[in-house]
mmCIF file of C-alpha atoms in Angstrom:
data_model
loop_
_atom_site.group_PDB
_atom_site.id
_atom_site.type_symbol
_atom_site.label_atom_id
_atom_site.label_comp_id
_atom_site.label_asym_id
_atom_site.label_seq_id
_atom_site.Cartn_x
_atom_site.Cartn_y
_atom_site.Cartn_z
ATOM 1 C CA MET A 454 -30.569 19.554 -6.117
ATOM 2 C CA LYS A 455 -31.797 16.274 -7.870
ATOM 3 C CA ALA A 456 -30.015 17.244 -10.999
ATOM 4 C CA VAL A 457 -26.600 17.995 -9.177
ATOM 5 C CA PHE A 458 -27.136 14.556 -7.252
ATOM 6 C CA LEU A 459 -28.077 12.895 -10.567
ATOM 7 C CA SER A 460 -24.937 14.442 -12.435
ATOM 8 C CA PHE A 461 -22.683 13.172 -9.632
ATOM 9 C CA ALA A 462 -23.974 9.613 -9.744
ATOM 10 C CA LEU A 463 -23.796 9.611 -13.562
ATOM 11 C CA PHE A 464 -19.898 10.714 -13.065
ATOM 12 C CA VAL A 465 -19.426 8.042 -10.424
ATOM 13 C CA PHE A 466 -20.909 5.302 -12.833
ATOM 14 C CA VAL A 467 -18.813 6.515 -15.892
ATOM 15 C CA LEU A 468 -15.818 6.635 -13.755
ATOM 16 C CA SER A 469 -16.532 3.180 -12.479
ATOM 17 C CA LEU A 470 -16.837 1.789 -16.090
ATOM 18 C CA TYR A 471 -13.423 3.576 -16.765
ATOM 19 C CA GLY A 472 -11.672 1.697 -13.896
ATOM 20 C CA LYS A 473 -12.892 -1.760 -14.809
ATOM 21 C CA SER A 474 -10.280 -4.284 -15.680
ATOM 22 C CA LYS A 475 -10.002 -7.927 -15.443
ATOM 23 C CA GLN A 476 -6.888 -7.623 -12.996
ATOM 24 C CA ASP A 477 -8.144 -7.646 -9.399
ATOM 25 C CA ASN A 478 -11.531 -5.659 -9.618
ATOM 26 C CA ASP A 479 -14.131 -7.234 -11.689
ATOM 27 C CA GLU A 480 -16.066 -8.536 -8.559
ATOM 28 C CA LEU A 481 -19.684 -7.223 -8.332
ATOM 29 C CA TYR A 482 -19.069 -5.565 -4.746
ATOM 30 C CA ARG A 483 -15.506 -4.483 -5.247
ATOM 31 C CA PRO A 484 -14.698 -0.811 -5.888
ATOM 32 C CA GLN A 485 -14.083 -0.290 -9.708
ATOM 33 C CA SER A 486 -12.159 2.961 -9.567
ATOM 34 C CA HIS A 487 -10.352 2.830 -6.203
ATOM 35 C CA PHE A 488 -7.777 0.817 -4.846
ATOM 36 C CA SER A 489 -8.896 -2.572 -2.707
ATOM 37 C CA PRO A 490 -6.561 -5.551 -1.968
ATOM 38 C CA ALA A 491 -7.246 -8.966 -3.452
ATOM 39 C CA VAL A 492 -8.378 -10.129 -0.288
ATOM 40 C CA ASN A 493 -9.165 -9.520 3.351
ATOM 41 C CA TRP A 494 -8.772 -6.353 5.429
ATOM 42 C CA MET A 495 -7.112 -3.080 4.469
ATOM 43 C CA GLY A 496 -6.574 -0.003 6.503
ATOM 44 C CA ASN A 497 -4.820 3.488 5.967
ATOM 45 C CA PRO A 498 -2.525 4.089 3.035
ATOM 46 C CA SER A 499 0.956 4.352 4.713
ATOM 47 C CA GLY A 500 2.920 5.688 1.544
ATOM 48 C CA LEU A 501 2.161 6.813 -1.914
ATOM 49 C CA ILE A 502 5.179 7.470 -4.093
ATOM 50 C CA TYR A 503 5.774 7.955 -7.936
ATOM 51 C CA GLN A 504 9.054 6.751 -9.456
ATOM 52 C CA ASN A 505 9.785 5.756 -13.155
ATOM 53 C CA GLY A 506 6.447 6.049 -14.265
ATOM 54 C CA GLU A 507 4.607 4.135 -11.796
ATOM 55 C CA TYR A 508 2.653 4.996 -8.560
ATOM 56 C CA HIS A 509 3.312 2.842 -5.803
ATOM 57 C CA LEU A 510 0.845 2.565 -2.682
ATOM 58 C CA PHE A 511 1.569 1.069 0.559
ATOM 59 C CA TYR A 512 -0.895 0.309 3.104
ATOM 60 C CA GLN A 513 -1.996 -1.375 6.045
ATOM 61 C CA LEU A 514 -3.274 -5.065 5.065
ATOM 62 C CA ASN A 515 -4.275 -8.126 7.351
ATOM 63 C CA PRO A 516 -3.795 -10.696 4.856
ATOM 64 C CA TYR A 517 -5.183 -13.441 6.914
ATOM 65 C CA GLN A 518 -8.675 -12.362 7.907
ATOM 66 C CA ASN A 519 -11.309 -9.874 6.930
ATOM 67 C CA GLN A 520 -10.958 -7.637 9.908
ATOM 68 C CA SER A 521 -8.684 -5.558 11.904
ATOM 69 C CA GLY A 522 -5.793 -7.450 13.797
ATOM 70 C CA GLN A 523 -2.367 -8.331 12.612
ATOM 71 C CA PHE A 524 -0.845 -5.635 10.152
ATOM 72 C CA ASN A 525 1.314 -5.760 7.365
ATOM 73 C CA LEU A 526 2.147 -3.444 5.163
ATOM 74 C CA GLY A 527 0.718 -4.372 1.616
ATOM 75 C CA HIS A 528 2.023 -2.853 -1.874
ATOM 76 C CA ALA A 529 0.271 -2.094 -5.064
ATOM 77 C CA VAL A 530 1.307 -0.428 -8.313
ATOM 78 C CA SER A 531 -0.502 1.747 -11.099
ATOM 79 C CA THR A 532 0.573 3.510 -14.116
ATOM 80 C CA ASN A 533 -2.811 5.489 -13.963
ATOM 81 C CA LEU A 534 -4.024 5.747 -10.238
ATOM 82 C CA VAL A 535 -7.385 3.938 -11.433
ATOM 83 C CA THR A 536 -6.379 0.301 -12.288
ATOM 84 C CA TRP A 537 -4.115 -1.131 -9.675
ATOM 85 C CA THR A 538 -1.750 -4.175 -9.516
ATOM 86 C CA ASN A 539 -1.334 -5.786 -6.111
ATOM 87 C CA LEU A 540 2.142 -6.982 -5.415
ATOM 88 C CA PRO A 541 3.491 -9.192 -2.422
ATOM 89 C CA VAL A 542 3.360 -7.745 1.061
ATOM 90 C CA ALA A 543 6.327 -5.020 1.457
ATOM 91 C CA ILE A 544 6.726 -5.500 5.420
ATOM 92 C CA LYS A 545 5.487 -8.439 7.292
ATOM 93 C CA ALA A 546 4.594 -8.298 10.936
ATOM 94 C CA GLU A 547 7.594 -9.266 13.352
ATOM 95 C CA ALA A 548 7.122 -12.262 15.689
ATOM 96 C CA LEU A 549 3.945 -11.767 17.365
ATOM 97 C CA ASP A 550 2.949 -11.911 21.100
ATOM 98 C CA THR A 551 0.334 -14.730 21.468
ATOM 99 C CA SER A 552 -1.554 -12.481 24.095
ATOM 100 C CA ASP A 553 -2.303 -9.802 21.509
ATOM 101 C CA VAL A 554 -1.942 -9.985 17.807
ATOM 102 C CA ARG A 555 -1.320 -6.552 17.244
ATOM 103 C CA ILE A 556 1.993 -6.501 19.127
ATOM 104 C CA GLY A 557 4.766 -6.815 16.538
ATOM 105 C CA SER A 558 2.058 -5.552 13.878
ATOM 106 C CA ALA A 559 3.200 -2.924 11.121
ATOM 107 C CA TRP A 560 1.231 0.325 11.443
ATOM 108 C CA SER A 561 1.260 3.528 9.811
ATOM 109 C CA GLY A 562 4.174 4.886 7.938
ATOM 110 C CA SER A 563 5.799 6.902 5.140
ATOM 111 C CA VAL A 564 8.146 6.106 1.955
ATOM 112 C CA ILE A 565 10.257 8.333 0.509
ATOM 113 C CA VAL A 566 12.847 8.220 -2.478
ATOM 114 C CA ASP A 567 16.588 8.689 -1.205
ATOM 115 C CA GLU A 568 17.319 11.092 -4.224
ATOM 116 C CA ASN A 569 20.817 12.058 -2.846
ATOM 117 C CA ASN A 570 21.710 8.515 -1.483
ATOM 118 C CA LEU A 571 21.950 10.065 2.370
ATOM 119 C CA LEU A 572 21.416 6.563 3.721
ATOM 120 C CA LYS A 573 24.394 5.373 1.595
ATOM 121 C CA LYS A 574 22.535 2.118 0.540
ATOM 122 C CA GLN A 575 22.368 2.654 -3.348
ATOM 123 C CA THR A 576 23.837 0.206 -5.254
ATOM 124 C CA SER A 577 22.739 0.806 -8.823
ATOM 125 C CA SER A 578 21.051 3.594 -10.841
ATOM 126 C CA SER A 579 17.959 2.794 -9.102
ATOM 127 C CA LYS A 580 17.286 5.193 -6.286
ATOM 128 C CA THR A 581 16.831 3.746 -2.702
ATOM 129 C CA TRP A 582 13.409 3.903 -1.196
ATOM 130 C CA VAL A 583 13.237 4.413 2.459
ATOM 131 C CA MET A 584 10.191 3.542 4.808
ATOM 132 C CA PHE A 585 9.377 4.983 8.177
ATOM 133 C CA TYR A 586 6.727 2.946 9.884
ATOM 134 C CA SER A 587 5.665 2.276 13.552
ATOM 135 C CA VAL A 588 5.352 -1.250 15.256
ATOM 136 C CA PHE A 589 2.610 -1.644 17.701
ATOM 137 C CA LYS A 590 4.034 -1.374 21.251
ATOM 138 C CA LYS A 591 7.809 -1.682 19.523
ATOM 139 C CA GLY A 592 8.347 1.865 18.190
ATOM 140 C CA ILE A 593 9.563 3.400 14.875
ATOM 141 C CA LYS A 594 11.352 1.068 12.299
ATOM 142 C CA ILE A 595 13.165 2.057 9.170
ATOM 143 C CA ALA A 596 13.407 -0.244 6.095
ATOM 144 C CA TYR A 597 14.800 0.429 2.766
ATOM 145 C CA SER A 598 14.768 -0.910 -1.024
ATOM 146 C CA THR A 599 17.349 -0.872 -3.830
ATOM 147 C CA ASP A 600 14.739 -2.400 -5.954
ATOM 148 C CA ASN A 601 11.988 -0.160 -6.405
ATOM 149 C CA GLY A 602 10.018 -1.685 -3.649
ATOM 150 C CA LYS A 603 10.228 -5.337 -4.615
ATOM 151 C CA SER A 604 12.093 -6.195 -1.499
ATOM 152 C CA TRP A 605 12.716 -4.545 1.994
ATOM 153 C CA ASN A 606 15.809 -4.550 4.200
ATOM 154 C CA ASN A 607 15.529 -3.482 7.884
ATOM 155 C CA SER A 608 17.951 -0.513 8.771
ATOM 156 C CA GLU A 609 19.395 -0.010 12.140
ATOM 157 C CA ASN A 610 17.645 3.033 13.887
#
């Protein structure tokens, strides 16, 4: 049993060396082979897609403090699923209710590529991305991007 544990520990150590880069993950206590945001609190992934040789990850993010609270949907990109580059927030929380900072926060969701232009938003050869996500106490929202996730527009539900 000790040999199995040591083999696994060695595998994790080697994987951490492979994932080491000078981008965002050269800090002592930062995961070296898994994604983590540049600062503050991260929640569950809310979408992972592969398009044009890149993996895009969308996830719950509180960019203001290191705890749960006001959620935005963060965005990161990778070509190998080991090293990641943090991108600007994809979906920002709506105007917040002062009695509860969670109201208006973007929670879980999913992202798809609109391969057949069903939303009729495609403006170039770049496929439209569609994000479905929940907003705390406000329901489900739909946003779309025509520039590979760099910017998002709200769609009427």
